[in-house]
Short mmCIF file of C-alpha atoms and ligand atoms in Angstrom, two decimals:
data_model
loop_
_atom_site.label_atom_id
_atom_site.label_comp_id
_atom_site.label_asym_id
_atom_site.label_seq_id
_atom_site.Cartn_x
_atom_site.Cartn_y
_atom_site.Cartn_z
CA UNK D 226 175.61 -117.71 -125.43
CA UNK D 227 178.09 -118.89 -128.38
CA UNK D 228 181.24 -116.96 -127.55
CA UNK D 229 184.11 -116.11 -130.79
CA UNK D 230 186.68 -117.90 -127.79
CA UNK D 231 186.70 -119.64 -125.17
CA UNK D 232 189.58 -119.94 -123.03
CA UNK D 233 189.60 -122.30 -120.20
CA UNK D 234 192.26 -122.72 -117.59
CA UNK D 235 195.06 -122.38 -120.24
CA UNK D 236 198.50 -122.67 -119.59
CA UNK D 237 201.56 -123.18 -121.82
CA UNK D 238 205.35 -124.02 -121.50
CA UNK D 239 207.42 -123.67 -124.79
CA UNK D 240 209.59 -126.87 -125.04
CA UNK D 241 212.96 -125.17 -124.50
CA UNK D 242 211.64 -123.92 -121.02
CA UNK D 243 210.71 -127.54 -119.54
CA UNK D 244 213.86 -128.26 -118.05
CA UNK D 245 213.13 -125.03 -116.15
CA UNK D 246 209.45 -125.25 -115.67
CA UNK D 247 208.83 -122.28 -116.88
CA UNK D 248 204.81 -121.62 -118.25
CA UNK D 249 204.62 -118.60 -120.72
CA UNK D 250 201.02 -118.64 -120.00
CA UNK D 251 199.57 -119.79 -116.57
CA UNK D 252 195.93 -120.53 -115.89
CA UNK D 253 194.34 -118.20 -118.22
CA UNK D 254 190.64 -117.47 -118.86
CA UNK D 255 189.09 -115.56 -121.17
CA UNK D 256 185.98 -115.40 -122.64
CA UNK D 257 185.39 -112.93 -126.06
CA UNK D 258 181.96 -112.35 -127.41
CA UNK D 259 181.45 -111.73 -131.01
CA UNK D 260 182.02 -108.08 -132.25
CA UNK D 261 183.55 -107.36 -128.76
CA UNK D 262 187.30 -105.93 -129.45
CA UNK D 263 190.23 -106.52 -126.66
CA UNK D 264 193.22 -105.15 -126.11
CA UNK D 265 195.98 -106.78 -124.71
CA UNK D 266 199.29 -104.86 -122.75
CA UNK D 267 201.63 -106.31 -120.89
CA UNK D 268 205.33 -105.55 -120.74
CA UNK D 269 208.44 -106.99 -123.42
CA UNK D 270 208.04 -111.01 -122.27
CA UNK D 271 204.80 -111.01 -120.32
CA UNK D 272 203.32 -113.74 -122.79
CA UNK D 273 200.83 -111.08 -124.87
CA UNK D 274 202.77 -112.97 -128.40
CA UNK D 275 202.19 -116.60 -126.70
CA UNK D 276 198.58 -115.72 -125.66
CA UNK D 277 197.95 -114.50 -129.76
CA UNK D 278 199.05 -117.56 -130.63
CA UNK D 279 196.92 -119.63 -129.20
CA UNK D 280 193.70 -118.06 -130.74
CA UNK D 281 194.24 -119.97 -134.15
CA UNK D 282 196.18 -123.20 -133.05
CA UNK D 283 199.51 -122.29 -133.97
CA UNK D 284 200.29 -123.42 -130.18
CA UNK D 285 199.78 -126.36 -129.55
CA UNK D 286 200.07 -127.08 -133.61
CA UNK D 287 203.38 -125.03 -134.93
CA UNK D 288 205.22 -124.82 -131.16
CA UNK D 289 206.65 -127.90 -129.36
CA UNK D 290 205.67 -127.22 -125.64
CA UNK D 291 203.16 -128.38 -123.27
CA UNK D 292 199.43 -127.59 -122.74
CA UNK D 293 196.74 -127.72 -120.25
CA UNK D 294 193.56 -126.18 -120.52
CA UNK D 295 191.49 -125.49 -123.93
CA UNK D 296 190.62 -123.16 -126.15
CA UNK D 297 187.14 -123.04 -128.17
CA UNK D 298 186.57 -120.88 -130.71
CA UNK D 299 183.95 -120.15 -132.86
CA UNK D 300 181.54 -121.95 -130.36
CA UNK D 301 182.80 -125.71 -131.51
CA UNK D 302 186.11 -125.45 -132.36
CA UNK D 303 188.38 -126.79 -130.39
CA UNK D 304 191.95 -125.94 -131.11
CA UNK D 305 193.83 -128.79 -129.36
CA UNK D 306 191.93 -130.90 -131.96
CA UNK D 307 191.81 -129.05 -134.97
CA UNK D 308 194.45 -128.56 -138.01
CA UNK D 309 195.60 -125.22 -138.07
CA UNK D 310 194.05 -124.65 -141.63
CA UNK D 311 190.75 -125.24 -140.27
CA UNK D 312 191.30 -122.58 -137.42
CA UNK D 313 192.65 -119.95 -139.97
CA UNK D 314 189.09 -120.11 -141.21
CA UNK D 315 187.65 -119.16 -138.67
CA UNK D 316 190.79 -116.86 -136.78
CA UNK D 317 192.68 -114.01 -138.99
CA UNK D 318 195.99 -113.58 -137.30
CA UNK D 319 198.34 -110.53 -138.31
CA UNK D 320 202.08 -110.48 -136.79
CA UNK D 321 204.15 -107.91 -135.41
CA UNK D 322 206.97 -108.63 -138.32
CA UNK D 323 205.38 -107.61 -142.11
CA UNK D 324 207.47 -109.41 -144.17
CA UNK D 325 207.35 -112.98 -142.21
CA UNK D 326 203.63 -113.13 -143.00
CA UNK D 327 204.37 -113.23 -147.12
CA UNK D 328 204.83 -116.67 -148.97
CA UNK D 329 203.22 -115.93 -152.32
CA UNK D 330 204.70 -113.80 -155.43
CA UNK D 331 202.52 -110.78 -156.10
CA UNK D 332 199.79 -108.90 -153.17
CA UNK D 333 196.95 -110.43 -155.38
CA UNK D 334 198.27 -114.46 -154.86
CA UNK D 335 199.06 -113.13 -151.18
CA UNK D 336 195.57 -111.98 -150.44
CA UNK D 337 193.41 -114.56 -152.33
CA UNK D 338 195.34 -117.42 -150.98
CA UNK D 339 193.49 -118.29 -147.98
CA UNK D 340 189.61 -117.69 -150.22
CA UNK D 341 191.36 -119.96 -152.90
CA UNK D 342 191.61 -123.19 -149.85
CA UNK D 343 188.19 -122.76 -148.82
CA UNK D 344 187.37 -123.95 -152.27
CA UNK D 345 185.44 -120.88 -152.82
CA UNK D 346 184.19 -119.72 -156.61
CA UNK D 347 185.96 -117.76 -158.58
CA UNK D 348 183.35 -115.25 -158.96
CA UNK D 349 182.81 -115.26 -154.97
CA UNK D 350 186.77 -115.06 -154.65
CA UNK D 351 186.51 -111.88 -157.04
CA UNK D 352 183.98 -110.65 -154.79
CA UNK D 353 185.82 -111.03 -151.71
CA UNK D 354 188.71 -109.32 -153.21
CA UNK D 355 186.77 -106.29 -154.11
CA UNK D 356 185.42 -106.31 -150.84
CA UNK D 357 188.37 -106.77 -148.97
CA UNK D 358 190.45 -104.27 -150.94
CA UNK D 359 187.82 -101.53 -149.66
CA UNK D 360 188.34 -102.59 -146.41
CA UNK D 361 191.72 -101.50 -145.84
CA UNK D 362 191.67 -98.92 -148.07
CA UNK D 363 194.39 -100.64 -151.13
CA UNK D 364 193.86 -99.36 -154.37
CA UNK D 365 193.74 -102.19 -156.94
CA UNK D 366 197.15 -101.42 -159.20
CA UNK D 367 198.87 -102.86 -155.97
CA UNK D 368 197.29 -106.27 -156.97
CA UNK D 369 201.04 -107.56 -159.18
CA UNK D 370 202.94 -106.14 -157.10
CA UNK D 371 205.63 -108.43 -155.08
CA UNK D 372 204.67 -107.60 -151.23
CA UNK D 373 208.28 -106.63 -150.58
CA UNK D 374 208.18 -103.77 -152.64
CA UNK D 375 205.33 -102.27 -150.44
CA UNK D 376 205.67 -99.64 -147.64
CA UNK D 377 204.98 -100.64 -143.54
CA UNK D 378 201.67 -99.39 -143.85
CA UNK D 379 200.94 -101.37 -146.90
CA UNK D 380 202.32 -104.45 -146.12
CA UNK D 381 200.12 -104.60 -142.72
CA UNK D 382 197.23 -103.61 -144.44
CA UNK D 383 197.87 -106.58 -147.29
CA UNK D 384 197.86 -109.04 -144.40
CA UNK D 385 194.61 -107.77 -142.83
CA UNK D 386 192.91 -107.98 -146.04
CA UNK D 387 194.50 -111.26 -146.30
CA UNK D 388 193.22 -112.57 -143.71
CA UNK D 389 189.83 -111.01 -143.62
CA UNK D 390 189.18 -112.88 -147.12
CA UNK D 391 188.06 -115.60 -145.08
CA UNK D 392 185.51 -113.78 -143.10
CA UNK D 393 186.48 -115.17 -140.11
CA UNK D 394 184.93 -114.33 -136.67
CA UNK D 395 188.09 -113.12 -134.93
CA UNK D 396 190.72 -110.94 -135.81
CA UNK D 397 194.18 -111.54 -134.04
CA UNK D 398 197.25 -108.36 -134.28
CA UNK D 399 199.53 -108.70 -132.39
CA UNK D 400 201.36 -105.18 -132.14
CA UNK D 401 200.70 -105.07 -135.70
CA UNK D 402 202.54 -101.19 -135.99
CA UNK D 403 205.93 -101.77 -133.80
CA UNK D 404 207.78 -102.36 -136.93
CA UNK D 405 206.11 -99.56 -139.17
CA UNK D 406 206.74 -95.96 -139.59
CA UNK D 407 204.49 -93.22 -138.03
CA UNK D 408 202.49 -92.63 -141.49
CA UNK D 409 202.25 -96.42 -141.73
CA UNK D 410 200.97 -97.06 -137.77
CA UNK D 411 198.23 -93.73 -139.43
CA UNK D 412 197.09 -96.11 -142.12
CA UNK D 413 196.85 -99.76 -139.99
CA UNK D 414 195.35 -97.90 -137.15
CA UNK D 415 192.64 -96.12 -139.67
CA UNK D 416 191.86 -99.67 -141.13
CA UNK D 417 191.72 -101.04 -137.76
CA UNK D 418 188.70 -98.37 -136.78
CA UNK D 419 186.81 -98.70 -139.62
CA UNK D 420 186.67 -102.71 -139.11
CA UNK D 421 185.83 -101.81 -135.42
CA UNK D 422 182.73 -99.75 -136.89
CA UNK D 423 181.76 -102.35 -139.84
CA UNK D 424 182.20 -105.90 -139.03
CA UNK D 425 180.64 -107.65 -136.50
CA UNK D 426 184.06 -109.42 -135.86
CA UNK D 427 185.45 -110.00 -132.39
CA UNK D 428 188.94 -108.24 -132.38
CA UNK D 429 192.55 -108.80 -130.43
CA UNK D 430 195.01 -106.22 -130.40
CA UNK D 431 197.88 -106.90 -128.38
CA UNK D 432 199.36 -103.56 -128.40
CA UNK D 433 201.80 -101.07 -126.52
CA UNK D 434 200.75 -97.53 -127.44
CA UNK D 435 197.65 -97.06 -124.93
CA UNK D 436 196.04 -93.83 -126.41
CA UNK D 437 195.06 -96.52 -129.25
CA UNK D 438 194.00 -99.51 -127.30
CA UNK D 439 191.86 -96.57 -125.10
CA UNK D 440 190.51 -95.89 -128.54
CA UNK D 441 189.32 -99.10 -129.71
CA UNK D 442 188.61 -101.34 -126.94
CA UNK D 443 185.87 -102.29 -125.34
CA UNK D 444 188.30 -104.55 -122.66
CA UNK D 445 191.70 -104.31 -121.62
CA UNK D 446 193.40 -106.95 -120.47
CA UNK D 447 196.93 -107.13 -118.76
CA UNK D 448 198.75 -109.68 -118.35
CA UNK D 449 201.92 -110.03 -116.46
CA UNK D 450 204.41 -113.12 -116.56
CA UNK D 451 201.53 -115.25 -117.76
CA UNK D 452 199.10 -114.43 -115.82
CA UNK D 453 195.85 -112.17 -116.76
CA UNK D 454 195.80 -109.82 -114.00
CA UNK D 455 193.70 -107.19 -114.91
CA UNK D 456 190.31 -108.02 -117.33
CA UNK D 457 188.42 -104.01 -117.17
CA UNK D 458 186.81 -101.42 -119.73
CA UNK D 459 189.51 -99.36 -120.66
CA UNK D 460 188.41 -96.66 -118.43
CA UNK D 461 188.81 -98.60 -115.16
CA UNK D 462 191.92 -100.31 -116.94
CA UNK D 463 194.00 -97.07 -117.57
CA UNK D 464 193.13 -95.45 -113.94
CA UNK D 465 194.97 -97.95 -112.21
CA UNK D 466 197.79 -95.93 -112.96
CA UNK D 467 200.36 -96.90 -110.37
CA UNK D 468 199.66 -100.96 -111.34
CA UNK D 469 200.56 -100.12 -114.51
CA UNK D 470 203.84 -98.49 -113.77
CA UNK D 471 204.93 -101.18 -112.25
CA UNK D 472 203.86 -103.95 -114.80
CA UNK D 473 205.81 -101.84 -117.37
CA UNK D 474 202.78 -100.70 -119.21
CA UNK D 475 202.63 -96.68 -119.81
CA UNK D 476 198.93 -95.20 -119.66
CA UNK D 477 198.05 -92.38 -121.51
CA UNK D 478 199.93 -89.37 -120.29
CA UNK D 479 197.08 -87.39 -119.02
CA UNK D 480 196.17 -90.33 -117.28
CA UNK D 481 199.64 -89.97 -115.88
CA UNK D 482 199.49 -86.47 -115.02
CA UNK D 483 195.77 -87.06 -113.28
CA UNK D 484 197.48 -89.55 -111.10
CA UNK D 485 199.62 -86.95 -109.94
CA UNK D 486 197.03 -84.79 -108.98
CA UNK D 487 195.29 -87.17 -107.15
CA UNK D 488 198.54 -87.61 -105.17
CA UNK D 489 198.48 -83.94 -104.62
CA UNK D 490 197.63 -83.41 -100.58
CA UNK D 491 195.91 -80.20 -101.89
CA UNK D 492 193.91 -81.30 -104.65
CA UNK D 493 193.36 -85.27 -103.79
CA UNK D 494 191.52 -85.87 -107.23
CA UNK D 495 189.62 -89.15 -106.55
CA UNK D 496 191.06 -92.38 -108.20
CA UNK D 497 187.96 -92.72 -110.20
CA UNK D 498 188.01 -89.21 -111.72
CA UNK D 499 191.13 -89.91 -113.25
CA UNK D 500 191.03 -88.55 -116.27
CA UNK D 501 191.67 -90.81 -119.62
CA UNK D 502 191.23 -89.03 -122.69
CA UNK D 503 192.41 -85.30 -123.63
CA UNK D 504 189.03 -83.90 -123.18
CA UNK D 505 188.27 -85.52 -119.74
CA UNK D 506 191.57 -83.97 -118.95
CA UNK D 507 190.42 -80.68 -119.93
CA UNK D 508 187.17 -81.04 -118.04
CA UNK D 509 189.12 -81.98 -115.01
CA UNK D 510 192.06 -79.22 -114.84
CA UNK D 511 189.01 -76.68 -116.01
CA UNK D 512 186.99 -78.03 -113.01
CA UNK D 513 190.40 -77.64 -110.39
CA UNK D 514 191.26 -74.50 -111.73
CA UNK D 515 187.49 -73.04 -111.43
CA UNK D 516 187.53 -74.19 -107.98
CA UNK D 517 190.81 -72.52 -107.04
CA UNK D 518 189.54 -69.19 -108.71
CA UNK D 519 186.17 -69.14 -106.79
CA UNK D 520 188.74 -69.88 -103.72
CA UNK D 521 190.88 -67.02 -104.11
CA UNK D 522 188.01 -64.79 -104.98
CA UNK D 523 186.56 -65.74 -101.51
CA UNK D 524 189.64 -65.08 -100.30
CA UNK D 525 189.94 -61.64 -101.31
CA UNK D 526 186.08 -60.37 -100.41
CA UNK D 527 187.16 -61.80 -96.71
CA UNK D 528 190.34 -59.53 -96.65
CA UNK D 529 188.18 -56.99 -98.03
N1 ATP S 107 209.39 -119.84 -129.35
C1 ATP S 107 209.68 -119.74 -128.05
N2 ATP S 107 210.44 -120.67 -127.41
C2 ATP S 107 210.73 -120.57 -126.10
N3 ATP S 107 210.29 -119.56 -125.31
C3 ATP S 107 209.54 -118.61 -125.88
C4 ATP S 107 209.20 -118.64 -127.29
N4 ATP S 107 208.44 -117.55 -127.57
C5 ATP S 107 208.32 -116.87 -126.41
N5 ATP S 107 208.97 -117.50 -125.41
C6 ATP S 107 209.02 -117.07 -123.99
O1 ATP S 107 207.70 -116.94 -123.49
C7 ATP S 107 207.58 -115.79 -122.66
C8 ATP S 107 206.51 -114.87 -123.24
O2 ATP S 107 207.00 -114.34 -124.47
P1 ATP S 107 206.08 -113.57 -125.50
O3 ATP S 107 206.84 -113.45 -126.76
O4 ATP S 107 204.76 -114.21 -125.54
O5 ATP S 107 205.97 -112.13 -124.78
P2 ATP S 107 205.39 -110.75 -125.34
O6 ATP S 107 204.51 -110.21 -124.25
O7 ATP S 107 204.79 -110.95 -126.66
O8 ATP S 107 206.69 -109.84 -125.42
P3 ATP S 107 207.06 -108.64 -126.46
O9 ATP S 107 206.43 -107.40 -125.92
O10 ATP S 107 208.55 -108.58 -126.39
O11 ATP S 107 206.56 -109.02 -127.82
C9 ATP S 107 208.96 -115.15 -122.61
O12 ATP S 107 209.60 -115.60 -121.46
C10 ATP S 107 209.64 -115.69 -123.85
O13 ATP S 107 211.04 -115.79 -123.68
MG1 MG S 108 205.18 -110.14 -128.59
#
């Protein structure tokens, strides 16, 4: 099977850390297939930022350090050999801070830009743009505008569609809404569904809110002082609720609050009935409290 990445006994020490010995990333492997969408959690320094990186060659290409391991992407790409222009093709990478991600004068330059160095026609180009522009939802007077004069929302959204103008087969954000306001984190995470439903594009999401990640992925992987230690659908992922606590990474609350009743002496709710989303949370409490009613109805027929 061709997999969008590869990643084989990876491990990575930024350059600064050496005297230290300190890896970022230690021994790390991951395998994504194409379409399939991951999420990534892991608490402030855990590596989730140096793991992103590594999908499109910016480590080892853009970050003095040292590697071992590889990463393949794409099936034949191998990342340790390639120039990062030829791994933008294939890997769309959006970052955490809007405004780094903008070298070009108006949203138009910005979004063609990457279309424009695969030598691409202009009609094709033109295409692309049309296309792209649907995508995450922009209208088209936005086109001459600088990118600095956009909102959060916007700005995120022009680097999606900027990097989805190459059609490439995986889709990198890392924690693409921590610098956006809440209407803004609405818009990304709107344009981040609908590419989940359309494209048959393998996505990362390296993300803290977990009611989103339990949303969209179809893995969840946490990783913890460079280490992958949990690699689980997000149900499984989000009932280890104690782990999670103490990796620093918040579940959804009524995950939470199932994890206290299954700590409950009286009610013991099994670890794997946890419940994940809202409505398996009202299943569950509707199931407890049924059971308690038929209880104290038994109750009172025996005093009777
Ligand atoms: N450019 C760099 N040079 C040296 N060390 C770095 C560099 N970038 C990250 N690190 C170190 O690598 C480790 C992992 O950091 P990374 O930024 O990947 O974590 P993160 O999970 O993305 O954290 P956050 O949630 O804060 O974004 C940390 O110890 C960090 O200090
Ligand atoms: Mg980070």
């Amino acid at each position: 099977m061709e997999y969008a990445v590869e990643i084989e006994n990876l491990s990575w020490m930024y350059k600064d850390n050496q005297e230290k010995e300190i890896w970022s990333l230690k021994n790390i492997n991951l395998k994504l297939k194409k379409g399939e969408f991951i999420g990534i959690m892991g608490q402030n320094g855990a590596g989730k930022t140096t793991l992103c990186r590594c999908f499109n060659s910016l480590i080892p290409n853009r970050f003095n350090g040292r590697m071992k391991g590889k990463v393949i992407v794409a099936g034949s790409l191998d990342t340790f050999e390639k120039k990062i222009h030829e791994c933008a093709r294939k890997v769309g990478m959006v970052f955490q801070d809007p405004d780094s991600q903008f070298i070009r004068g108006t949203v138009e330059e910005e979004i063609v830009f990457g279309a424009e160095n695969m030598g691409l026609s202009i009609d094709e180009i033109k295409n692309r743009l049309e296309w792209t522009l649907k995508e995450v939802n922009l209208s088209p007077e936005f086109l001459k505008k600088p990118p600095t004069d956009l909102s959060g929302g916007q700005k995120q959204r022009v680097a999606i569609a900027a990097s989805l103008i190459s059609k490439p087969d995986i889709l990198v954000l890392d924690e693409p809404t921590s610098q956006v306001d809440p209407m803004g984190k609405l818009e990304v995470f709107e344009v981040i569904e609908k590419l989940r439903q359309s494209q048959n594009m393998a996505v990362v999401l390296a993300e803290h809110r977990a009611d989103e990640i339990m949303k969209f992925a179809d893995r969840v992987i946490l990783i913890d002082d460079g280490c992958i230690l949990l690699d689980e659908p997000p149900r499984q992922f989000f009932q280890k609720v104690d782990l999670l606590l103490a990796k620093g990474v918040y579940p959804p609350q009524v995950a939470q609050l199932g994890y206290l009743l299954h700590l409950d002496r009286e009610i013991q709710l099994p670890k794997d009935e946890i419940p994940v989303t809202i409505e398996e949370g009202i299943a569950c409490l509707t199931k407890i409290l049924g059971k308690k009613l038929k209880e104290g109805e038994s109750e009172c027929n025996t005093a009777n």
